[in-house]
Short mmCIF file of N, CA, C and O in Angstrom, two decimals:
data_model
loop_
_atom_site.label_atom_id
_atom_site.label_comp_id
_atom_site.label_asym_id
_atom_site.label_seq_id
_atom_site.Cartn_x
_atom_site.Cartn_y
_atom_site.Cartn_z
N MET A 1 9.81 -0.81 0.81
CA MET A 1 8.36 -0.78 -0.10
C MET A 1 8.28 0.98 -0.31
O MET A 1 8.01 1.54 -1.30
N VAL A 2 9.02 1.84 0.70
CA VAL A 2 9.38 3.12 0.42
C VAL A 2 9.49 3.14 -0.79
O VAL A 2 9.64 4.10 -1.38
N GLU A 3 11.27 2.46 -0.69
CA GLU A 3 11.86 3.10 -2.02
C GLU A 3 10.55 2.61 -3.32
O GLU A 3 11.33 3.28 -4.38
N ASP A 4 10.60 1.05 -3.15
CA ASP A 4 9.65 0.58 -4.51
C ASP A 4 8.12 2.21 -4.91
O ASP A 4 7.99 2.88 -6.39
N ILE A 5 7.55 2.55 -4.11
CA ILE A 5 7.03 3.94 -4.14
C ILE A 5 7.40 4.98 -4.89
O ILE A 5 7.12 5.71 -5.71
N ALA A 6 8.57 5.29 -4.03
CA ALA A 6 9.53 6.27 -4.49
C ALA A 6 9.85 6.60 -6.24
O ALA A 6 9.95 7.37 -6.64
N ALA A 7 10.53 5.12 -6.47
CA ALA A 7 10.78 4.88 -7.62
C ALA A 7 9.52 4.73 -8.98
O ALA A 7 9.90 5.57 -9.60
N ARG A 8 8.61 4.85 -8.36
CA ARG A 8 7.58 4.33 -9.40
C ARG A 8 6.94 5.99 -9.68
O ARG A 8 6.76 6.33 -10.35
N GLU A 9 6.95 6.52 -8.61
CA GLU A 9 6.56 7.87 -8.53
C GLU A 9 7.12 8.97 -8.71
O GLU A 9 6.75 10.38 -8.91
N HIS A 10 8.33 8.93 -7.79
CA HIS A 10 8.73 10.12 -8.35
C HIS A 10 10.72 10.23 -8.64
O HIS A 10 11.03 10.71 -8.59
N GLY A 11 10.81 9.25 -9.46
CA GLY A 11 11.96 9.05 -9.46
C GLY A 11 13.24 9.03 -8.46
O GLY A 11 14.34 8.67 -8.88
N ASN A 12 12.29 8.06 -7.38
CA ASN A 12 13.89 8.06 -6.32
C ASN A 12 14.22 9.27 -5.78
O ASN A 12 15.40 8.91 -5.46
N LYS A 13 13.76 10.34 -5.81
CA LYS A 13 14.45 11.18 -5.00
C LYS A 13 14.46 10.94 -3.20
O LYS A 13 13.34 10.59 -3.09
N ALA A 14 15.74 11.43 -2.96
CA ALA A 14 15.98 11.37 -1.64
C ALA A 14 15.12 12.13 -0.98
O ALA A 14 14.40 11.61 -0.30
N ASP A 15 15.00 13.27 -0.94
CA ASP A 15 13.60 14.07 -0.38
C ASP A 15 12.00 13.21 -0.16
O ASP A 15 11.58 13.39 0.56
N SER A 16 11.57 12.78 -1.62
CA SER A 16 10.65 12.28 -1.36
C SER A 16 10.51 11.00 -0.32
O SER A 16 9.17 10.39 -0.38
N LEU A 17 11.63 10.31 -0.16
CA LEU A 17 11.39 9.13 0.64
C LEU A 17 10.48 9.59 1.63
O LEU A 17 9.86 8.58 2.81
N ASP A 18 11.19 9.97 2.51
CA ASP A 18 10.75 10.60 4.05
C ASP A 18 9.29 10.83 3.78
O ASP A 18 8.36 10.85 4.52
N GLU A 19 9.01 11.60 2.73
CA GLU A 19 7.51 12.07 2.41
C GLU A 19 6.38 11.10 3.11
O GLU A 19 5.44 11.06 3.24
N ILE A 20 6.67 10.39 1.56
CA ILE A 20 6.24 8.99 1.62
C ILE A 20 6.09 7.90 2.26
O ILE A 20 4.94 7.92 2.73
N GLU A 21 7.05 7.83 3.45
CA GLU A 21 6.95 7.39 4.34
C GLU A 21 5.92 7.56 5.58
O GLU A 21 5.00 7.23 5.91
N VAL A 22 5.91 8.86 5.48
CA VAL A 22 5.48 9.11 6.34
C VAL A 22 3.61 9.49 6.13
O VAL A 22 3.16 8.78 6.90
N THR A 23 3.41 9.67 5.03
CA THR A 23 2.15 9.90 4.16
C THR A 23 1.36 8.29 4.47
O THR A 23 0.27 7.89 5.07
N LEU A 24 2.68 7.35 4.39
CA LEU A 24 2.36 5.59 4.03
C LEU A 24 2.13 5.36 5.57
O LEU A 24 0.82 4.89 6.07
N PHE A 25 2.74 5.41 6.42
CA PHE A 25 2.85 5.19 7.59
C PHE A 25 1.91 5.47 8.94
O PHE A 25 1.21 4.90 9.82
N HIS A 26 1.27 6.94 8.55
CA HIS A 26 0.66 7.62 9.62
C HIS A 26 -0.87 8.52 8.83
O HIS A 26 -1.63 8.34 9.44
N HIS A 27 -1.13 7.42 7.33
CA HIS A 27 -2.12 8.29 6.91
C HIS A 27 -3.12 6.72 6.32
O HIS A 27 -4.24 6.25 6.62
N HIS A 28 -2.15 6.56 5.36
CA HIS A 28 -2.99 5.30 4.20
C HIS A 28 -2.96 4.06 4.76
O HIS A 28 -3.86 3.43 4.84
N LEU A 29 -1.95 3.42 5.63
CA LEU A 29 -2.01 2.56 6.22
C LEU A 29 -3.31 2.01 7.84
O LEU A 29 -3.37 1.50 7.32
N PRO A 30 -2.88 3.00 8.55
CA PRO A 30 -3.91 3.04 9.37
C PRO A 30 -5.54 3.15 8.66
O PRO A 30 -6.72 2.83 9.67
N LYS A 31 -5.25 3.82 8.03
CA LYS A 31 -6.84 3.84 7.80
C LYS A 31 -7.33 2.49 6.48
O LYS A 31 -8.60 2.08 6.75
N LEU A 32 -6.41 1.76 5.77
CA LEU A 32 -6.55 0.43 5.72
C LEU A 32 -7.12 -0.73 6.69
O LEU A 32 -7.38 -1.11 6.35
N ALA A 33 -5.85 -0.21 7.91
CA ALA A 33 -5.73 -1.17 8.74
C ALA A 33 -7.31 -0.62 9.58
O ALA A 33 -8.57 -1.95 9.93
N ASN A 34 -7.83 0.29 9.66
CA ASN A 34 -9.18 0.46 10.22
C ASN A 34 -10.45 -0.13 9.75
O ASN A 34 -11.15 -0.10 10.14
N ILE A 35 -10.28 -0.23 8.08
CA ILE A 35 -11.34 -0.52 7.60
C ILE A 35 -11.57 -2.63 7.11
O ILE A 35 -12.21 -2.96 6.45
N GLY A 36 -10.26 -3.00 8.01
CA GLY A 36 -10.01 -4.23 7.64
C GLY A 36 -9.65 -4.87 7.13
O GLY A 36 -9.15 -5.84 6.88
N LEU A 37 -8.97 -4.52 5.44
CA LEU A 37 -7.87 -5.01 4.71
C LEU A 37 -6.71 -5.16 4.97
O LEU A 37 -6.68 -5.84 4.56
N ILE A 38 -6.00 -4.72 5.69
CA ILE A 38 -4.68 -5.39 6.61
C ILE A 38 -4.92 -4.66 7.75
O ILE A 38 -5.48 -4.71 8.51
N GLU A 39 -3.91 -5.71 8.32
CA GLU A 39 -3.14 -5.66 10.22
C GLU A 39 -1.62 -4.60 9.75
O GLU A 39 -0.55 -5.27 8.92
N PHE A 40 -1.92 -3.96 10.68
CA PHE A 40 -0.83 -3.22 11.12
C PHE A 40 -0.10 -2.67 11.91
O PHE A 40 -0.51 -2.44 13.11
N ASP A 41 1.08 -2.75 12.30
CA ASP A 41 1.72 -2.84 13.62
C ASP A 41 2.89 -1.23 13.56
O ASP A 41 4.15 -1.65 12.56
N LYS A 42 2.14 -0.59 13.99
CA LYS A 42 3.36 0.79 13.93
C LYS A 42 4.74 0.40 13.99
O LYS A 42 5.66 1.04 14.02
N ARG A 43 4.92 -0.03 15.28
CA ARG A 43 6.03 -0.49 16.53
C ARG A 43 7.19 -1.36 15.31
O ARG A 43 7.90 -0.90 15.05
N THR A 44 7.06 -2.56 14.68
CA THR A 44 7.56 -3.25 13.64
C THR A 44 7.11 -3.21 12.48
O THR A 44 8.16 -3.70 11.33
N LYS A 45 6.53 -2.25 11.82
CA LYS A 45 6.31 -1.39 10.84
C LYS A 45 5.65 -3.32 9.94
O LYS A 45 6.07 -3.36 8.54
N THR A 46 4.89 -3.78 10.59
CA THR A 46 4.70 -4.88 9.78
C THR A 46 3.64 -4.44 9.44
O THR A 46 2.68 -4.08 9.67
N ILE A 47 2.99 -5.38 7.51
CA ILE A 47 2.05 -5.35 7.15
C ILE A 47 1.33 -6.33 6.91
O ILE A 47 2.19 -7.26 6.68
N ARG A 48 0.08 -7.67 7.11
CA ARG A 48 -0.43 -7.96 6.63
C ARG A 48 -1.22 -7.84 5.83
O ARG A 48 -2.54 -7.33 6.39
N TYR A 49 -1.80 -8.77 4.93
CA TYR A 49 -2.98 -8.21 3.64
C TYR A 49 -4.02 -9.56 4.54
O TYR A 49 -3.89 -9.93 4.66
N ARG A 50 -5.06 -9.03 4.67
CA ARG A 50 -6.24 -9.74 4.98
C ARG A 50 -7.36 -10.05 3.60
O ARG A 50 -7.72 -9.21 3.45
N ASN A 51 -7.75 -10.88 3.30
CA ASN A 51 -7.70 -11.61 1.70
C ASN A 51 -9.46 -10.77 1.74
O ASN A 51 -9.99 -11.27 2.89
N ASP A 52 -9.32 -10.33 0.89
CA ASP A 52 -10.91 -9.68 0.88
C ASP A 52 -11.38 -9.90 -0.24
O ASP A 52 -11.26 -9.48 -1.01
N PRO A 53 -12.78 -10.59 -0.75
CA PRO A 53 -13.20 -11.03 -1.68
C PRO A 53 -13.79 -9.63 -2.90
O PRO A 53 -13.20 -9.87 -4.34
N ARG A 54 -13.92 -8.70 -2.20
CA ARG A 54 -14.05 -7.31 -2.72
C ARG A 54 -12.38 -6.99 -3.70
O ARG A 54 -12.43 -6.54 -4.82
N VAL A 55 -11.48 -6.30 -3.15
CA VAL A 55 -10.24 -6.72 -3.36
C VAL A 55 -10.13 -7.28 -4.52
O VAL A 55 -9.20 -7.32 -5.17
N GLU A 56 -9.36 -8.77 -4.18
CA GLU A 56 -9.25 -9.74 -4.94
C GLU A 56 -9.97 -10.06 -6.23
O GLU A 56 -10.25 -10.27 -7.56
N SER A 57 -11.24 -9.70 -6.22
CA SER A 57 -12.20 -9.66 -7.69
C SER A 57 -11.96 -7.85 -8.41
O SER A 57 -11.19 -8.42 -9.42
N LEU A 58 -11.45 -6.99 -7.52
CA LEU A 58 -10.79 -5.92 -7.93
C LEU A 58 -9.54 -6.22 -9.11
O LEU A 58 -9.08 -5.59 -9.94
N LEU A 59 -8.40 -7.25 -8.22
CA LEU A 59 -7.39 -7.31 -8.95
C LEU A 59 -7.64 -8.44 -10.23
O LEU A 59 -7.04 -7.96 -11.11
N THR A 60 -8.36 -9.50 -9.93
CA THR A 60 -8.62 -9.71 -11.01
C THR A 60 -9.17 -9.29 -12.21
O THR A 60 -8.61 -9.93 -13.21
N TYR A 61 -9.42 -8.20 -12.37
CA TYR A 61 -10.48 -7.40 -13.30
C TYR A 61 -8.99 -6.63 -13.55
O TYR A 61 -9.44 -6.47 -15.10
N LEU A 62 -8.41 -6.12 -13.45
CA LEU A 62 -7.24 -5.32 -13.64
C LEU A 62 -6.27 -6.15 -14.60
O LEU A 62 -5.84 -5.78 -15.14
N ASP A 63 -6.01 -7.04 -13.50
CA ASP A 63 -5.29 -7.97 -14.03
C ASP A 63 -5.99 -8.22 -15.78
O ASP A 63 -4.63 -8.40 -16.71
N GLU A 64 -6.84 -8.62 -15.91
CA GLU A 64 -7.38 -8.86 -17.22
C GLU A 64 -7.38 -7.85 -17.96
O GLU A 64 -7.33 -7.98 -19.57
N TYR A 65 -7.21 -6.97 -18.09
CA TYR A 65 -7.23 -5.48 -18.41
C TYR A 65 -5.85 -4.53 -18.73
O TYR A 65 -6.09 -3.29 -19.30
N ARG A 66 -4.69 -4.83 -17.81
CA ARG A 66 -3.53 -5.00 -17.67
C ARG A 66 -2.83 -4.21 -19.40
O ARG A 66 -3.37 -5.07 -20.51
N LEU A 67 -2.86 -3.42 -19.37
CA LEU A 67 -2.31 -2.56 -20.84
C LEU A 67 -0.60 -2.46 -20.33
O LEU A 67 0.12 -2.02 -19.60
N ASP A 68 0.11 -3.58 -20.87
CA ASP A 68 1.57 -3.76 -20.86
C ASP A 68 1.97 -2.96 -22.18
O ASP A 68 1.72 -2.74 -23.26
#
């Protein structure tokens, strides 16, 4: 997952992998877990999305207007 984000955002530079991993696991994922969108286990680095109608609606909207 971190590698995918780095490739998309930074051209997969090695120094950005650590930065992305720290930000993801210590900032973004805990925030998403706190509002109930995901379940996140720091120890195993397991992430489970909890189906949320608001997110599903947004994803449907974005998919309809995706510019390929």
